[in-house]
Coordinates of C-alpha atoms in Angstrom, one line a residue:
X17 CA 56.7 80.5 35.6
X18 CA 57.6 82.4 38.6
X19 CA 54.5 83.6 40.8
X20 CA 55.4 87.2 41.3
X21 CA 51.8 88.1 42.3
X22 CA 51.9 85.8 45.9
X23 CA 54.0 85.2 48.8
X24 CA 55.4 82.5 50.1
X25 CA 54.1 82.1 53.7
X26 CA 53.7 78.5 55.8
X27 CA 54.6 76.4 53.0
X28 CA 52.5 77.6 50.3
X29 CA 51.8 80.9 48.4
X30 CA 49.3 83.0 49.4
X31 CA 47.4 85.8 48.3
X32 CA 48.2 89.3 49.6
X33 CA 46.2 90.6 52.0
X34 CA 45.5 93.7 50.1
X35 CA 46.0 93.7 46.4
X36 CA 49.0 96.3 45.3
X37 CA 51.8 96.2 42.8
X38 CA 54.6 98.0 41.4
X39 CA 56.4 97.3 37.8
X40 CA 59.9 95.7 38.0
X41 CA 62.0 97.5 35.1
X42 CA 64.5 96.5 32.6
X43 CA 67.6 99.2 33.6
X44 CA 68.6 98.2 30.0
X45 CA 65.8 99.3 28.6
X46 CA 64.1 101.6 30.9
X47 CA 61.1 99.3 29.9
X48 CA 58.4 97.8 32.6
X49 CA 59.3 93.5 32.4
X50 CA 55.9 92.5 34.5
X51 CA 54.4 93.3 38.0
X52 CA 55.4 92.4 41.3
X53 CA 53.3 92.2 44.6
X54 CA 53.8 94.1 47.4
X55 CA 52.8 93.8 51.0
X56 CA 51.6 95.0 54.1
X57 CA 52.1 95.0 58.0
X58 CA 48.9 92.2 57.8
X59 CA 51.2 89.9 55.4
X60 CA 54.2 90.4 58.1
X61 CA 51.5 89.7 60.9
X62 CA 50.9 86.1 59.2
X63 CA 54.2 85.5 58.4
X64 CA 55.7 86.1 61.4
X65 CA 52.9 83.6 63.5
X66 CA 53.6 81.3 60.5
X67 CA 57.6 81.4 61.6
X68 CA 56.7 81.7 65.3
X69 CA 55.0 78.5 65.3
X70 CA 57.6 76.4 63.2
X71 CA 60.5 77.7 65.3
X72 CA 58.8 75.5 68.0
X73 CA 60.2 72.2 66.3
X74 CA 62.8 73.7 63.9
X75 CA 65.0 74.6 66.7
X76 CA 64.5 71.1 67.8
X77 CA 66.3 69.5 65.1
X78 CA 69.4 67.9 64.9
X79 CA 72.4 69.3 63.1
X80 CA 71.8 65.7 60.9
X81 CA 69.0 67.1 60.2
X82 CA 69.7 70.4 58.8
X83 CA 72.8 68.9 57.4
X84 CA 70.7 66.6 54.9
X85 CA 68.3 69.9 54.5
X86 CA 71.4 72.2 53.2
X87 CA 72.6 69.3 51.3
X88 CA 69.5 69.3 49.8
X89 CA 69.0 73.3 49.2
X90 CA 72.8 73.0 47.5
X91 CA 71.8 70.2 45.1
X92 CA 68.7 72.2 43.7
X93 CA 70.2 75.4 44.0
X94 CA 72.7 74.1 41.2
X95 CA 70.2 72.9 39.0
X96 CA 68.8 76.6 38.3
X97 CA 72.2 78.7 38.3
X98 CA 71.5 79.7 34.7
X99 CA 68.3 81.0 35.7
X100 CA 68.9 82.7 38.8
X101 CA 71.9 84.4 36.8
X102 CA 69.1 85.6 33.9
X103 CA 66.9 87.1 36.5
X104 CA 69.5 89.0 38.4
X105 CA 70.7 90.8 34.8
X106 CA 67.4 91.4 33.5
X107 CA 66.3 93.2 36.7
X108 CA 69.3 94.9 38.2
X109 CA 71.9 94.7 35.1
X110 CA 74.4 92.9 35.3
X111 CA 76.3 91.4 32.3
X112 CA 75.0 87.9 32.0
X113 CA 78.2 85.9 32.2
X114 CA 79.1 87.9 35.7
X115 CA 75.6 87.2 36.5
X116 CA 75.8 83.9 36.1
X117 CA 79.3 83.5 37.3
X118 CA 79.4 85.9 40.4
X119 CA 76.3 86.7 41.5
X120 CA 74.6 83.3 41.2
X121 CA 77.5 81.7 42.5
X122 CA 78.1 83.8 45.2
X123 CA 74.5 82.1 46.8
X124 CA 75.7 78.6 45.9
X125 CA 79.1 79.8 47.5
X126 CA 77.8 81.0 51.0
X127 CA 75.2 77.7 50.9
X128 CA 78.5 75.4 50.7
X129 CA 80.6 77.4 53.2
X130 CA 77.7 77.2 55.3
X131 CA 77.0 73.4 54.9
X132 CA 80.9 73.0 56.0
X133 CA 80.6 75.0 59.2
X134 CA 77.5 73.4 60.2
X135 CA 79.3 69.7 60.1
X136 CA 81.8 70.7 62.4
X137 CA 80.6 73.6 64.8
X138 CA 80.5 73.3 68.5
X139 CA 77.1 74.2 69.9
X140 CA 78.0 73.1 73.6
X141 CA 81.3 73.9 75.1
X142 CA 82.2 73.2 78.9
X143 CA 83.7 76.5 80.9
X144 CA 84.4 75.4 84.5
X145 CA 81.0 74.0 86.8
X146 CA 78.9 75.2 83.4
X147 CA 78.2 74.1 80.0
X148 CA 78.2 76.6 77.2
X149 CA 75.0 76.5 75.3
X150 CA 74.3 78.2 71.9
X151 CA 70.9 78.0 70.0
X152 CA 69.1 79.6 68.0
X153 CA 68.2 83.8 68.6
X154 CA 64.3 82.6 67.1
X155 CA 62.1 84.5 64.6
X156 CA 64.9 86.2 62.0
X157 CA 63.5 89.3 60.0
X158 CA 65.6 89.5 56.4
X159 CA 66.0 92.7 54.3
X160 CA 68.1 92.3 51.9
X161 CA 69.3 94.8 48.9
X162 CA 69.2 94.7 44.9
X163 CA 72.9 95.0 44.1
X164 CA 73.9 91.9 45.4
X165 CA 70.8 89.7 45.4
X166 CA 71.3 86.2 46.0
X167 CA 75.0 86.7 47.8
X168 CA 73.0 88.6 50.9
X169 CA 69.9 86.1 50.8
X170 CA 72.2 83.4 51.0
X171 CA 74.2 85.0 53.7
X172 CA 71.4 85.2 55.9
X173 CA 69.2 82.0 55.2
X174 CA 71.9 79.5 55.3
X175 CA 73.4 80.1 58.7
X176 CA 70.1 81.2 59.8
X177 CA 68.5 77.7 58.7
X178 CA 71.7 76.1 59.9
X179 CA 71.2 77.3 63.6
X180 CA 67.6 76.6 63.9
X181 CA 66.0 79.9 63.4
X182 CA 62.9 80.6 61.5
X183 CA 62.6 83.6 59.1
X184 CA 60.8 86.0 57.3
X185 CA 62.6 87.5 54.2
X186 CA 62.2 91.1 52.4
X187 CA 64.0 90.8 49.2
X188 CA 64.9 94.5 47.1
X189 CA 61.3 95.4 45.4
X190 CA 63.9 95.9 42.5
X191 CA 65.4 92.4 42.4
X192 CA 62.6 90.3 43.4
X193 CA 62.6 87.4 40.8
X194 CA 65.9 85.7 42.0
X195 CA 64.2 86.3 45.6
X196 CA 61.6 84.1 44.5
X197 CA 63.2 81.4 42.7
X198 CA 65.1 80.9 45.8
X199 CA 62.0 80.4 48.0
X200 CA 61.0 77.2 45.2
X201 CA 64.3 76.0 46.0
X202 CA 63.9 75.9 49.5
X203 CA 60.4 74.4 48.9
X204 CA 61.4 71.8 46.5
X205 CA 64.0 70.6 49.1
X206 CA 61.6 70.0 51.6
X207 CA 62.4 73.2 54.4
X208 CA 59.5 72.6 57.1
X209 CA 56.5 75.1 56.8
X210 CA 56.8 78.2 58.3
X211 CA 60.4 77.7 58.3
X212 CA 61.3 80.4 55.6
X213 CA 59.0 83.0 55.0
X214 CA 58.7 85.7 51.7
X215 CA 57.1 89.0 51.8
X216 CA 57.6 91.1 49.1
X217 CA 57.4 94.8 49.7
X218 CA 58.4 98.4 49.9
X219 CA 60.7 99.4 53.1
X220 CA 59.2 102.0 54.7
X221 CA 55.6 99.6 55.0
X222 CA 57.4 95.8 54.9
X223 CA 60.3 96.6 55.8
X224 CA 59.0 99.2 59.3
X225 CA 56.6 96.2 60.3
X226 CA 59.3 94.1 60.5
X227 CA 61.9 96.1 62.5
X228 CA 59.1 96.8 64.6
X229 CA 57.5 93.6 65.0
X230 CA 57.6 92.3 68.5
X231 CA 57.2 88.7 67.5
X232 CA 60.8 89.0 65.9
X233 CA 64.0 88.2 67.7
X234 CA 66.4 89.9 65.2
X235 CA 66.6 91.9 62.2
X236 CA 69.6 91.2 59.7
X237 CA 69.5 93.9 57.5
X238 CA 72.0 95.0 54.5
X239 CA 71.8 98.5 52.8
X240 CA 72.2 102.2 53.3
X241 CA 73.4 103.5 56.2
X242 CA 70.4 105.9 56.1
X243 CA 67.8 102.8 55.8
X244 CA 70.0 101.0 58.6
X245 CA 69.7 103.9 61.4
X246 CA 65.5 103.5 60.6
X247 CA 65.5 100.6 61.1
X248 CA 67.8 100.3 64.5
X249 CA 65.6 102.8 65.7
X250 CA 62.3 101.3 65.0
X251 CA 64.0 97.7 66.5
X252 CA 65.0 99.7 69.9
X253 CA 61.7 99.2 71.6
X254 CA 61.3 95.3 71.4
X255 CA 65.6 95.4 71.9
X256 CA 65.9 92.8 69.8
X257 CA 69.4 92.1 68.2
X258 CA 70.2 94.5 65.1
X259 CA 72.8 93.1 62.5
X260 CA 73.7 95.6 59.9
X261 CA 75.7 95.5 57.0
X262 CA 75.2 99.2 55.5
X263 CA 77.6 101.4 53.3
X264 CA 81.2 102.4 52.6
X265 CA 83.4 104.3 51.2
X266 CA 86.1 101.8 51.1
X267 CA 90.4 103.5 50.7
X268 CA 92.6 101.5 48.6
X269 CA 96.3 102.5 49.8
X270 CA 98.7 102.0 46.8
X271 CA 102.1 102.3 48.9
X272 CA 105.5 104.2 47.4
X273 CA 107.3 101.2 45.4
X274 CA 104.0 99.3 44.9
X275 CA 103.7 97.9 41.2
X276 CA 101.5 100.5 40.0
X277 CA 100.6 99.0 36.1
X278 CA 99.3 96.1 38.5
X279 CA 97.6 98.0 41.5
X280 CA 96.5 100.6 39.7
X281 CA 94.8 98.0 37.0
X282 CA 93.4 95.9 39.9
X283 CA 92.1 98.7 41.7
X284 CA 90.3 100.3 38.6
X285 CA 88.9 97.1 37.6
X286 CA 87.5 95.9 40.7
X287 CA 85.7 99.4 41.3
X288 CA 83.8 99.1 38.0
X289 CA 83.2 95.7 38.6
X290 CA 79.4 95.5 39.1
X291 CA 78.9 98.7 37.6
X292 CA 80.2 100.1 41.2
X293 CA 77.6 99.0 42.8
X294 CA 79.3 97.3 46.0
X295 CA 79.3 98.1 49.7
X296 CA 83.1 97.3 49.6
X297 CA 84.0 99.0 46.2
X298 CA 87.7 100.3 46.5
X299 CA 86.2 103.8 45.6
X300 CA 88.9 106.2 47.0
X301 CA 92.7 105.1 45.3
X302 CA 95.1 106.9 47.6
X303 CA 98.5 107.2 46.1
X304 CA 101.5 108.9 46.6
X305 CA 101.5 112.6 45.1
X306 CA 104.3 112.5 43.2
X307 CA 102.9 109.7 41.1
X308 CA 99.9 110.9 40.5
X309 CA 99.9 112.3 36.8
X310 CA 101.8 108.1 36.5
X311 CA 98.5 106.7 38.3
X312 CA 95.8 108.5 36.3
X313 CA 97.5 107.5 32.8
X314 CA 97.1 104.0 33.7
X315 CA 93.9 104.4 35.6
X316 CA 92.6 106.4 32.2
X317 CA 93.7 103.6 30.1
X318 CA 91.4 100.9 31.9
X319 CA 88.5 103.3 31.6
X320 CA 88.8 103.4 28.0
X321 CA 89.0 99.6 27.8
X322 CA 85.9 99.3 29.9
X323 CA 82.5 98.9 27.9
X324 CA 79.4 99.9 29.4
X325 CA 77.0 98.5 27.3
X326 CA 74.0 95.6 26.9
X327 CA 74.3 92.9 29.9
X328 CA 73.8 90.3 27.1
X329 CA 75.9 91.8 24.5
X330 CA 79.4 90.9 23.4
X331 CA 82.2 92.6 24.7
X332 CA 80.1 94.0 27.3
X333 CA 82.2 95.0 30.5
X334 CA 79.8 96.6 32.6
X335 CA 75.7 97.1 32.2
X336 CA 73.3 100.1 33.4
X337 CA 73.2 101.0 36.8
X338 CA 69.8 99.6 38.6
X339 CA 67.3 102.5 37.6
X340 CA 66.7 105.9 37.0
X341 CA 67.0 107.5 41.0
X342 CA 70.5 106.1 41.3
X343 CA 71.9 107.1 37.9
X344 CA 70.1 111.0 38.8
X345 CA 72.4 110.8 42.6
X346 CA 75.2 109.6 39.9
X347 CA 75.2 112.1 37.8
X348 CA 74.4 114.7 40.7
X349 CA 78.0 113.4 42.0
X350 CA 79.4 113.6 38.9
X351 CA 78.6 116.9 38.4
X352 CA 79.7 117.8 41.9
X353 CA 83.7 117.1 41.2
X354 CA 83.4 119.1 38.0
X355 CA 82.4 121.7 39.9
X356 CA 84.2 121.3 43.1
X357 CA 87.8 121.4 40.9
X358 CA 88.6 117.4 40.7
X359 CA 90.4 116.2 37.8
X360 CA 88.2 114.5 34.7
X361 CA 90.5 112.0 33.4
X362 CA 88.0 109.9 32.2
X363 CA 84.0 109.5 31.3
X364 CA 81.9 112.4 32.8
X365 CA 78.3 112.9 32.7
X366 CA 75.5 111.7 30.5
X367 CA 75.2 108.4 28.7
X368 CA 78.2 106.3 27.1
X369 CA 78.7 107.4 23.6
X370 CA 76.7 105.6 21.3
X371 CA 73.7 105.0 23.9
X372 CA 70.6 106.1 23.8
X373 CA 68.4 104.9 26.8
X374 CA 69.2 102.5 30.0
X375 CA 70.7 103.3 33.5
X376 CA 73.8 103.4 31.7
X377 CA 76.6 105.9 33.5
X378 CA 80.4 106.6 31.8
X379 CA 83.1 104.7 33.7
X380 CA 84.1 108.1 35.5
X381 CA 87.5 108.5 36.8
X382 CA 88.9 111.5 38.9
X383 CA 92.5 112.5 39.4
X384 CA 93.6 115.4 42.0
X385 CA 90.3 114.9 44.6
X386 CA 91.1 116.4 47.6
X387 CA 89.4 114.4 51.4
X388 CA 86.9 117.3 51.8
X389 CA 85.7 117.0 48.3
X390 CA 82.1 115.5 47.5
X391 CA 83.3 112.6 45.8
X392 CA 86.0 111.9 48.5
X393 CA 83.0 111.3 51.3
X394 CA 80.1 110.1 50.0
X395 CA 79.1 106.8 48.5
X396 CA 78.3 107.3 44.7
X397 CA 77.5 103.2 44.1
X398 CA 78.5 103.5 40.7
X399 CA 81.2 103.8 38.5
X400 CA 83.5 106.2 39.9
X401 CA 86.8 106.0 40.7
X402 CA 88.6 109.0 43.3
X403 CA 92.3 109.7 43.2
X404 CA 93.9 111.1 45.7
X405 CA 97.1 112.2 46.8
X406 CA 99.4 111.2 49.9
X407 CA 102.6 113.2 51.1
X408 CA 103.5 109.9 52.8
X409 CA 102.7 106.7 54.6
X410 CA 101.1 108.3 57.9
X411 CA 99.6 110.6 55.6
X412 CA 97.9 107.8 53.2
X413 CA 96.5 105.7 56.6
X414 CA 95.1 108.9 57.6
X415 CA 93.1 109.7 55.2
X416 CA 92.1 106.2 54.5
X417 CA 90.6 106.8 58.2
X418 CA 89.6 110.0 57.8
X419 CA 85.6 108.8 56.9
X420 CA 82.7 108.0 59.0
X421 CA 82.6 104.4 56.6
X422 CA 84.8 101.5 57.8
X423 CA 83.7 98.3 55.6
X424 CA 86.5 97.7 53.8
X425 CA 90.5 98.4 52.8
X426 CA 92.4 97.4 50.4
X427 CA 96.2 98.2 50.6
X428 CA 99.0 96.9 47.7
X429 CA 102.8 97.7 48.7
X430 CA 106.1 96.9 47.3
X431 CA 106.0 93.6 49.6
X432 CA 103.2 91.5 51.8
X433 CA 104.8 92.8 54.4
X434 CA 104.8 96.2 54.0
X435 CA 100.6 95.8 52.9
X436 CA 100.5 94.1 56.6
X437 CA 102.2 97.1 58.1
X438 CA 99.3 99.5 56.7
X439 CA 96.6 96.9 56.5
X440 CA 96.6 96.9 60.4
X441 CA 96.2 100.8 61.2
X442 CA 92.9 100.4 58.7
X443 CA 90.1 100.9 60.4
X444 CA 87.4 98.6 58.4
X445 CA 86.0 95.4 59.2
X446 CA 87.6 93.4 56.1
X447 CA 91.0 94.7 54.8
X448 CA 92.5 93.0 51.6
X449 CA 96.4 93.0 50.6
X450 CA 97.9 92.8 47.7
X451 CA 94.5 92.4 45.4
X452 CA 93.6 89.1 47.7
X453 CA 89.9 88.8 47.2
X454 CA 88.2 88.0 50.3
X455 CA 87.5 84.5 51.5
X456 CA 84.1 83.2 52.5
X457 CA 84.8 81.7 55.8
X458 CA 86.4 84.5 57.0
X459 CA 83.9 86.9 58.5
X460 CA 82.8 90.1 56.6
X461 CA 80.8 93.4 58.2
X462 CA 81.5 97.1 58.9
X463 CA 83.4 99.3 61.7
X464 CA 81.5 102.6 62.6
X465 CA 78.9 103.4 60.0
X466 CA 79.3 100.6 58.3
X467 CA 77.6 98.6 60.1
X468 CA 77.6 96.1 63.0
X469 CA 77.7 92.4 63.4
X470 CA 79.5 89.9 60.6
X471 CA 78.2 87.4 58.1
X472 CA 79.9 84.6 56.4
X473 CA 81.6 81.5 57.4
X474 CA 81.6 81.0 61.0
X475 CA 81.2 84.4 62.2
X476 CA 78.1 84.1 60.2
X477 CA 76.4 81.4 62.1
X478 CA 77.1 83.0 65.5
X479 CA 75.3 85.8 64.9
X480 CA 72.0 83.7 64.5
X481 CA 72.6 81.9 67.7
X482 CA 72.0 83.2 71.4
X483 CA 74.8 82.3 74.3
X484 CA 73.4 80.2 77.4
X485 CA 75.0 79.1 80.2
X486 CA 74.2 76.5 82.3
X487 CA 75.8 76.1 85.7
X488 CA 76.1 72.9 87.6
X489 CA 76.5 71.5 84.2
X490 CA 79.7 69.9 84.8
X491 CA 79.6 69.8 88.6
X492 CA 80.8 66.2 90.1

């Protein structure tokens, strides 16, 4: 059984200093599963010494070291894929398979990617008289969201681990289970005490004593861009390093002569994926105008294909949305395109035919959205596709631009080359041609409000490490 009622600090689970809880519900069934504890800034106080003490011979070790611990993390990680997967689908909703598949293995993907770059990285590199040092920032503070659980705990504890830092994690309050299998994995494989830290816990008490903590070096935190700006502000005073990966409202550029059956499919597909509810979903399809009524037909006809229905049921494309404050902003959005003169072509408000409770939201599609329109600014996080127009190429990049988001593009075109053409005038931190999904070791994070810093691969395991330089180093 999972211990949902204690924390993981130094090794061992604890008690919470004061004894609160909140119910973690089924989005499927709007029904309370069990109870999980939450903290306070005196759990944060003792986990923080806890990670302050062990970064005093963690940072010490050898990359063999933390080699054979990763190798080690990887092996027992596999064992409980199936269960991780479970967890993730009972408690944010996600069809089991995907679960299973994508969500699961998207932790197990980041540990491996990890492993590799910490085999072959250089920590010491000689420039002139001096030598190059990076090590390890220190004490990492970890707040990481429910959409995506174990892909962003993973993210951050295996690069973070593989540098020599020591950490304190604040998984969703929503997603928590997953959270804490993870923390028996890193247990099991022997991770020093004091090393990784758990704290369940609300943001604005868990989460604020964290960004605010002065015995922590860095925050890496993924989730709203509202939540982000808190927390940069409450991490200004100790100036410690901030690494954000917050939200988007991500274009997806089909150019004139594209193969639209195939774009359009691709585009459609991979913004329902998840039930919408990714950072990087391609939520604004920007198309010529003069395909438009073309683009919707096909975009209408993978709507109607698309079941949103029972995470463990056959046939089940998409599940409920993760609970009832993000399927009411949903609907409020929605609504707001009806009203502000968008185009139905498919889904609309309310539940999916045939179901009568869950988080469950109609795979919404909009044709004619204009950029000044609700839907063509905001982040919805579900399932709800914008279309809109383009007079031209310059036109399309433009309004691809035209948003205070830059976390992702997507672009397909008649040729690679003429994706690379628009690809490069997108302003977003990952850009991918041609449908392309993105690959782990190349580094992924936002331009403007989307965030700062980059995870993943390399890039990843630079952001835990500090720059030294030490001169005389290579003097004769």
């Amino acid at each position: 059984m999972v211990n949902r009622m204690q924390f993981y600090i130094d090794g061992a689970w604890v008690d919470p200093a004061v004894k609160k809880s909140t119910a973690v519900v089924n989005p499927a069934t709007e029904e309370a599963m069990y109870e999980v504890a939450l903290g306070s800034k005196a759990d944060v106080d003792k986990a923080v010494a806890a990670a302050k003490r062990a970064f005093v011979t963690f940072s010490q070790t050898s990359r063999e070291e933390r080699v054979a611990l990763l190798t080690k993390v990887i092996e027992i990680y596999k064992g409980r894929l199936k269960e991780i997967g479970a967890a993730v689908s009972d408690e944010m909703g996600a069809p089991l398979p995907m679960a299973e598949k994508l969500q699961a293995g998207a932790g197990l993907g980041h540990l491996m990617t990890t492993l590799d770059v910490l085999k072959n990285y250089h920590f010491e590199e000689p420039v002139g008289t001096a030598m190059v040092l990076r090590e390890p920032i220190g004490v990492v503070g970890m707040i990481t969201p429910w959409n995506w659980p174990l892909n962003q705990i993973a993210c951050k504890v295996a690069p973070a681990l593989a540098a020599g830092c020591t950490m304190i994690l604040k998984p969703s309050e929503f997603t928590p289970t997953s959270a804490l299998i993870f923390a028996e994995i890193l247990h099991e494989a022997g991770v020093p005490k004091g090393v990784f830290n758990l704290v369940n816990g609300l943001g604005p008490e868990v989460g604020a004593a964290m960004s605010e903590h002065p015995d922590i070096d860095m925050i890496s935190f993924t989730g709203s861009t509202r939540a982000g700006i808190d927390v940069a502000k409450r991490a200004a005073p100790t100036v410690k390093r901030v690494s954000q990966e917050l939200g988007g409202k991500s274009p997806n550029v089909i150019l004139e002569g594209a193969d639209l059956t195939k774009a359009v499919t691709g585009g459609v597909m991979h913004m329902f994926n998840n039930s919408g509810q990714s950072c990087n979903a391609p939520s604004r399809m920007i198309v010529p105008l003069s395909k438009m009524k073309e683009v919707a037909a096909i975009a209408k006809a993978v709507a109607d294909k698309t079941k949103a229905g029972d995470p463990r049921g056959e046939g089940t494309t998409i599940g409920p949305v993760v609970n009832r404050g993000q399927w009411d902003k949903i609907q409020g959005l929605i609504k707001k395109g009806i009203d502000e003169g968008a185009t139905l072509v498919a889904g609309g408000p309310g539940l999916p035919e045939g179901v009568n409770k869950g988080f469950y939201v109609r795979p919404t599609i909009f044709a004619d959205v204009t950029p000044e329109m609700t839907i063509a600014r905001e982040e919805i996080f579900g399932p709800v596709l914008t279309i809109i127009g383009a007079k031209d190429e310059a036109d399309a990049v433009q309004i691809a631009n035209d948003t205070p988001y830059g976390l992702a593009g997507y672009v397909y075109g008649p040729s690679v080359e003429d994706a690379k053409r628009v690809g490069r005038q997108i302003r977003a931190g990952n850009v991918n041609l041609q449908g392309v999904p993105n690959d782990r070791t190349a580094p992924f994070g936002g331009y403007k409000q989307s965030g700062n810093g980059r995870e993943w691969g390399k890039y990843g395991l630079e952001d835990f490490l500090e720059v030294k330089a030490v001169a005389g180093f290579n003097a004769a």
